[in-house]
Amino acid sequence: MLLGNYFHNINKNYRNYSFSGISFDTKSIKKNNIFFAIKGNIIDGNKFIPKAIKKGSKIIVTEKKVNQFQNGILYIYTNNIRKLLAETAFKIYNKKPKNLIAVTGTNGKSSVADFYYQILKLNNKKVASIGTLGVKSKRINLNLSNTTIDPIKLAKILIKLKTKKIENVIMEASSHGLKQNRLDGLKFNSGIFTNLSQDHLDYHKNLKNYLKAKLYLFENLIQKRGNVITDQSIPEFKKIKKITINKKLKLHTLNDKKNNLELLYHNFKGEGQFLRVKLNNSIRDLNLNLIGKIQFKNVLMAIIAAKYSGVSLDKILNTIPKLRPVEGRFEKIGKIKNQSKVILDYAHTPDALKTCLLNLKEQFPNKKITLLFGCGGNRDQNKRSKMGRIASDFADSIMLTNDNPRFENPQKIRRDIKKGIKKKRITEISNRAEAITKAIHNLNSGDILLVAGKGHEKTQDIGNKKIFFSDRRVILNAIKNKNNNLSDNLKFNLVKEVAKIKKLSPSISLKTARINSQEVTKNDIFFALKGKKNDGNKFVKQSFKKKASLAVVNKIQNRLNKSRQIKVKNTLKFLTDISKTFRKSIDTNIIAITGSCGKTTLKELLGNTLSKISKVSISPKSYNNKFGVPLSLFNLKQNDEFGILEVGMDKKGEIDYLSKIIEPDVGVITNINYAHAKNFKNIKQIALAKSEIINNIKCFGYLVLNADDNFFQLHKKIAKEKKIKVVSFGIESQKANIKLINIKPFGKKFRIQIRLNNKKKFFTLSNDFQNNVYNTLSALAVISIYKNIFELNENIFLNFKTPRGRGDHSVVKFNNKKINLIDQSYNSNPLSLKSAIKNFDKINSKKSNKYLLIGDMLELGSHSKKLHKSIAPIINQTKIDKVFVKGKMASIIFAGISKAKKGRILLNKSQIIELIKKDLNNNDYLMIKASLATGFNDIVKDLKGLH
């Protein structure tokens, strides 16, 4: 090689000087290499010039002004030796991949680079990434000592990649590398800027210099009309935009319409995320199987870079669900049997640590987060107390340990961190392996441990030694040891943990929780609840006869197997406590339904619908009180995607108590009316009592509301104050998210058309009853939070059977007659009764008569008389033939009914039977509606032959 071909401004006398290569390290220098004598922070290359000459170097490049030619050696002066080295290296090794991309920023570089690498690889494009995680490609994989390596090594790697026909390379551009001109001589097709926060100030001295180093990439190293990708919400955006204008570069920002890609909706889904995006004019639902919302931003930057690397957005989106976590970046390590989690992350700056903790709190609200971290030695000392303060503010507990202490006293480093920690109990273990092991040992069910600082690293710097050390390996060993003492059955682990029992055989199987000994089956756990009338402790023997595996009791019964009895002070409190812990330990999306009427039917409809597209558990019957809620919660299947629970009340504070146990992801308020009104002065008090559910919906959760309800605005306002997102449904309201457009007969069925986001969809229903339409709209509102409802089958609601006692239709035989029985006997309040009457009126009975039997609406207190009076006008507007009543308050309804419709006031059960015998003809219709405590439900069960 001739000097004149690679160096400008060289004296023409020396242009034909030949050389064999270049080097800045005398350890590897070869004969006739040009030696670049770089003066670094610690080592001055000028001191090694004699050694380079001795090894055969005849040309020296230096920033010292010396005679150009002396003793047969040519000295070339430059005022920026690092820049000249890089430019020369990339001239010599000039074969490079066609598409070079550089990503810079404080945090997220490795993630963006790796996601880009994964996207192209999944689309069968030859690709490589270069950075903190080394060189990654299909055939060439190397570990690297720096994020941005020296230009000679980099140039040689690029040639190797080129020879393998790899034309797409993304590399991390560190601030050190940019400041030291290691990339000069390259021209990048695209540059990505992630963010900027405090880091490396030991080197750059201040943030201004740090930013200047980062921006060097865009000011000098992007090719003409190249791409710049960044986030418009960051403070540095204006400066970047200005550079792109001055340099005539193409600017692409996240959610920029030019990308033809728009994020419509985001929600967490266990350890992953659910995304709804708009691509051109089509809507796509995507599963992103990554922890941390920040990861979507990193993925989006990679998507834009991939798009400008020649991959279509459609193909890119197909690969998103296949993306895997980047090594040591929000990476869940192993699997613990008690559903606790260990997250490994490289976060070693204040901003990265804060982002990490906030992202975990957002995705896993109400879970206890333990943070294990330290700070590196001989690095920016100012950030230590800041990281301590962040740990104090956002972690539930802190374990301080060593990071890479290097040449500093580790105790002093930890002392610096502790200056920022306020009012938090700190566990301090200097040995990092011991600290990680203890932290994992202490993890209770559902807890999260964040091991921060070292991420992917395989060494630990202590003094002048670099010892092998892998956080990952230590974590996996600790998890293995922990799992040896845990059962595969999560519920068993919870019982043992909450009861604080050390000796309980992990071979015990545990299936379903029961509070009724008659329902116990093999391997169930029986809770001996002590109530006002019955003491469950008396039925422990019966539960064991039915092969219950465990019994939770108030007192040990010596005649029974003691090893299978768990003594607690209060069995209901224990059941509630383990249910709360179980809830925190599972990733199931829990939907809690409350309202004045329709709760059970909506729960059943939603469960039936979701079961066709996913795994779902629902609470049985009307298990909606202080016994039923914790029991139903504990009996959810831990791997189900959805759990649906019902929440009832008859006084203020009950919904607050129950929803605190549930901590729903989605709360639903069906409607507000006079139900259990005896404990309230007015209907607004009922609305406020129902709104208690909003207080306990998980952070960033959802509230589904009936937009036609009189208290919609009140509930919406409360939700807004709590930062809970509202999804509404309605028949009348034009502003409802899920809006009924029309309903029309469709053969013997009915077809509804709904609207969401200006898009329309048809569904087929078995009837056009208003409550059925409302329940369908409400179900769609809930489903829309997690699924694309436009992909649902049009007939998905068709085979739903109305729950018993809530309007179900059955044909009963009675004295050689067939009677069409409409059973509304489970309960009654003004809204549900009016709705039932209207539905009954809609039934086409052909030539048969319609009879209505009404009992009292109970628990209405001082409002009772007025509310019963309000029913008669509704009945008088219908085509119902005859109305019969039984009960003191029902007689008030009877008094207002028109003479033609009046049947009789009945006094007892025998008169009801007599009515059916004598008044009803074959194929006539009879609807029975009353509150549960009136006993009508038992009469109906007799008619149906269920007793």
GROMACS .gro file of N, CA, C and O in nm, residues 751-792:
model
  168
  751ARG      N    1  -8.065  -0.958   1.465
  751ARG     CA    2  -7.930  -0.917   1.427
  751ARG      C    3  -7.906  -0.775   1.476
  751ARG      O    4  -7.986  -0.685   1.446
  752ILE      N    5  -7.799  -0.756   1.554
  752ILE     CA    6  -7.765  -0.621   1.598
  752ILE      C    7  -7.643  -0.572   1.520
  752ILE      O    8  -7.557  -0.651   1.481
  753GLN      N    9  -7.637  -0.443   1.497
  753GLN     CA   10  -7.519  -0.381   1.437
  753GLN      C   11  -7.462  -0.285   1.540
  753GLN      O   12  -7.533  -0.203   1.597
  754ILE      N   13  -7.332  -0.299   1.565
  754ILE     CA   14  -7.267  -0.213   1.665
  754ILE      C   15  -7.155  -0.133   1.599
  754ILE      O   16  -7.108  -0.168   1.489
  755ARG      N   17  -7.111  -0.029   1.669
  755ARG     CA   18  -7.002   0.054   1.618
  755ARG      C   19  -6.895   0.071   1.725
  755ARG      O   20  -6.925   0.091   1.842
  756LEU      N   21  -6.770   0.060   1.683
  756LEU     CA   22  -6.654   0.088   1.768
  756LEU      C   23  -6.548   0.155   1.681
  756LEU      O   24  -6.510   0.101   1.577
  757ASN      N   25  -6.501   0.271   1.724
  757ASN     CA   26  -6.397   0.344   1.647
  757ASN      C   27  -6.437   0.363   1.500
  757ASN      O   28  -6.357   0.339   1.409
  758ASN      N   29  -6.564   0.401   1.478
  758ASN     CA   30  -6.616   0.427   1.344
  758ASN      C   31  -6.617   0.304   1.253
  758ASN      O   32  -6.632   0.315   1.132
  759LYS      N   33  -6.601   0.187   1.315
  759LYS     CA   34  -6.607   0.063   1.239
  759LYS      C   35  -6.728  -0.016   1.286
  759LYS      O   36  -6.760  -0.014   1.405
  760LYS      N   37  -6.796  -0.085   1.194
  760LYS     CA   38  -6.922  -0.152   1.227
  760LYS      C   39  -6.909  -0.303   1.219
  760LYS      O   40  -6.826  -0.356   1.147
  761LYS      N   41  -6.996  -0.370   1.298
  761LYS     CA   42  -6.992  -0.516   1.303
  761LYS      C   43  -7.132  -0.569   1.339
  761LYS      O   44  -7.203  -0.510   1.420
  762PHE      N   45  -7.171  -0.684   1.279
  762PHE     CA   46  -7.298  -0.748   1.308
  762PHE      C   47  -7.279  -0.864   1.406
  762PHE      O   48  -7.178  -0.934   1.402
  763PHE      N   49  -7.379  -0.886   1.494
  763PHE     CA   50  -7.385  -1.004   1.579
  763PHE      C   51  -7.529  -1.055   1.581
  763PHE      O   52  -7.624  -0.976   1.575
  764THR      N   53  -7.544  -1.186   1.593
  764THR     CA   54  -7.677  -1.246   1.597
  764THR      C   55  -7.713  -1.282   1.741
  764THR      O   56  -7.632  -1.341   1.813
  765LEU      N   57  -7.836  -1.245   1.782
  765LEU     CA   58  -7.884  -1.274   1.917
  765LEU      C   59  -8.010  -1.358   1.909
  765LEU      O   60  -8.084  -1.355   1.810
  766SER      N   61  -8.037  -1.431   2.017
  766SER     CA   62  -8.155  -1.518   2.019
  766SER      C   63  -8.284  -1.438   2.042
  766SER      O   64  -8.392  -1.483   2.006
  767ASN      N   65  -8.273  -1.320   2.105
  767ASN     CA   66  -8.391  -1.236   2.127
  767ASN      C   67  -8.350  -1.089   2.126
  767ASN      O   68  -8.231  -1.057   2.128
  768ASP      N   69  -8.450  -1.002   2.125
  768ASP     CA   70  -8.422  -0.858   2.121
  768ASP      C   71  -8.457  -0.791   2.254
  768ASP      O   72  -8.483  -0.671   2.258
  769PHE      N   73  -8.457  -0.871   2.363
  769PHE     CA   74  -8.485  -0.814   2.494
  769PHE      C   75  -8.380  -0.709   2.527
  769PHE      O   76  -8.260  -0.730   2.505
  770GLN      N   77  -8.427  -0.597   2.585
  770GLN     CA   78  -8.335  -0.486   2.610
  770GLN      C   79  -8.220  -0.526   2.701
  770GLN      O   80  -8.105  -0.488   2.678
  771ASN      N   81  -8.250  -0.603   2.807
  771ASN     CA   82  -8.142  -0.642   2.899
  771ASN      C   83  -8.040  -0.733   2.830
  771ASN      O   84  -7.921  -0.728   2.858
  772ASN      N   85  -8.087  -0.816   2.735
  772ASN     CA   86  -7.996  -0.902   2.659
  772ASN      C   87  -7.905  -0.818   2.569
  772ASN      O   88  -7.785  -0.846   2.556
  773VAL      N   89  -7.962  -0.715   2.508
  773VAL     CA   90  -7.883  -0.625   2.422
  773VAL      C   91  -7.780  -0.552   2.507
  773VAL      O   92  -7.662  -0.543   2.470
  774TYR      N   93  -7.821  -0.499   2.622
  774TYR     CA   94  -7.728  -0.429   2.710
  774TYR      C   95  -7.614  -0.522   2.757
  774TYR      O   96  -7.498  -0.484   2.758
  775ASN      N   97  -7.652  -0.645   2.794
  775ASN     CA   98  -7.549  -0.739   2.839
  775ASN      C   99  -7.451  -0.771   2.727
  775ASN      O  100  -7.330  -0.784   2.749
  776THR      N  101  -7.503  -0.784   2.605
  776THR     CA  102  -7.416  -0.811   2.489
  776THR      C  103  -7.321  -0.695   2.464
  776THR      O  104  -7.200  -0.715   2.442
  777LEU      N  105  -7.372  -0.573   2.469
  777LEU     CA  106  -7.287  -0.454   2.449
  777LEU      C  107  -7.182  -0.443   2.560
  777LEU      O  108  -7.066  -0.410   2.534
  778SER      N  109  -7.224  -0.473   2.683
  778SER     CA  110  -7.130  -0.468   2.796
  778SER      C  111  -7.020  -0.572   2.780
  778SER      O  112  -6.902  -0.544   2.803
  779ALA      N  113  -7.060  -0.693   2.738
  779ALA     CA  114  -6.961  -0.800   2.715
  779ALA      C  115  -6.863  -0.758   2.606
  779ALA      O  116  -6.741  -0.779   2.619
  780LEU      N  117  -6.914  -0.698   2.499
  780LEU     CA  118  -6.826  -0.652   2.390
  780LEU      C  119  -6.730  -0.544   2.438
  780LEU      O  120  -6.613  -0.539   2.396
  781ALA      N  121  -6.779  -0.457   2.526
  781ALA     CA  122  -6.693  -0.351   2.580
  781ALA      C  123  -6.576  -0.411   2.657
  781ALA      O  124  -6.460  -0.368   2.643
  782VAL      N  125  -6.604  -0.513   2.738
  782VAL     CA  126  -6.497  -0.581   2.814
  782VAL      C  127  -6.401  -0.651   2.719
  782VAL      O  128  -6.279  -0.637   2.729
  783ILE      N  129  -6.457  -0.728   2.625
  783ILE     CA  130  -6.373  -0.806   2.532
  783ILE      C  131  -6.285  -0.713   2.448
  783ILE      O  132  -6.169  -0.746   2.419
  784SER      N  133  -6.337  -0.595   2.413
  784SER     CA  134  -6.261  -0.502   2.327
  784SER      C  135  -6.132  -0.454   2.394
  784SER      O  136  -6.040  -0.409   2.327
  785ILE      N  137  -6.126  -0.464   2.526
  785ILE     CA  138  -6.005  -0.423   2.598
  785ILE      C  139  -5.890  -0.519   2.568
  785ILE      O  140  -5.774  -0.479   2.563
  786TYR      N  141  -5.924  -0.645   2.542
  786TYR     CA  142  -5.820  -0.748   2.526
  786TYR      C  143  -5.815  -0.810   2.386
  786TYR      O  144  -5.713  -0.867   2.348
  787LYS      N  145  -5.925  -0.803   2.313
  787LYS     CA  146  -5.931  -0.870   2.183
  787LYS      C  147  -5.987  -0.776   2.076
  787LYS      O  148  -6.050  -0.675   2.108
  788ASN      N  149  -5.966  -0.814   1.952
  788ASN     CA  150  -6.024  -0.740   1.839
  788ASN      C  151  -6.165  -0.796   1.816
  788ASN      O  152  -6.181  -0.905   1.762
  789ILE      N  153  -6.267  -0.720   1.855
  789ILE     CA  154  -6.404  -0.772   1.847
  789ILE      C  155  -6.450  -0.790   1.702
  789ILE      O  156  -6.545  -0.864   1.676
  790PHE      N  157  -6.381  -0.726   1.608
  790PHE     CA  158  -6.419  -0.740   1.467
  790PHE      C  159  -6.377  -0.875   1.411
  790PHE      O  160  -6.419  -0.914   1.302
  791GLU      N  161  -6.296  -0.947   1.487
  791GLU     CA  162  -6.256  -1.082   1.445
  791GLU      C  163  -6.342  -1.190   1.510
  791GLU      O  164  -6.325  -1.308   1.484
  792LEU      N  165  -6.436  -1.148   1.598
  792LEU     CA  166  -6.524  -1.245   1.664
  792LEU      C  167  -6.625  -1.301   1.564
  792LEU      O  168  -6.671  -1.231   1.473
   0.00000   0.00000   0.00000
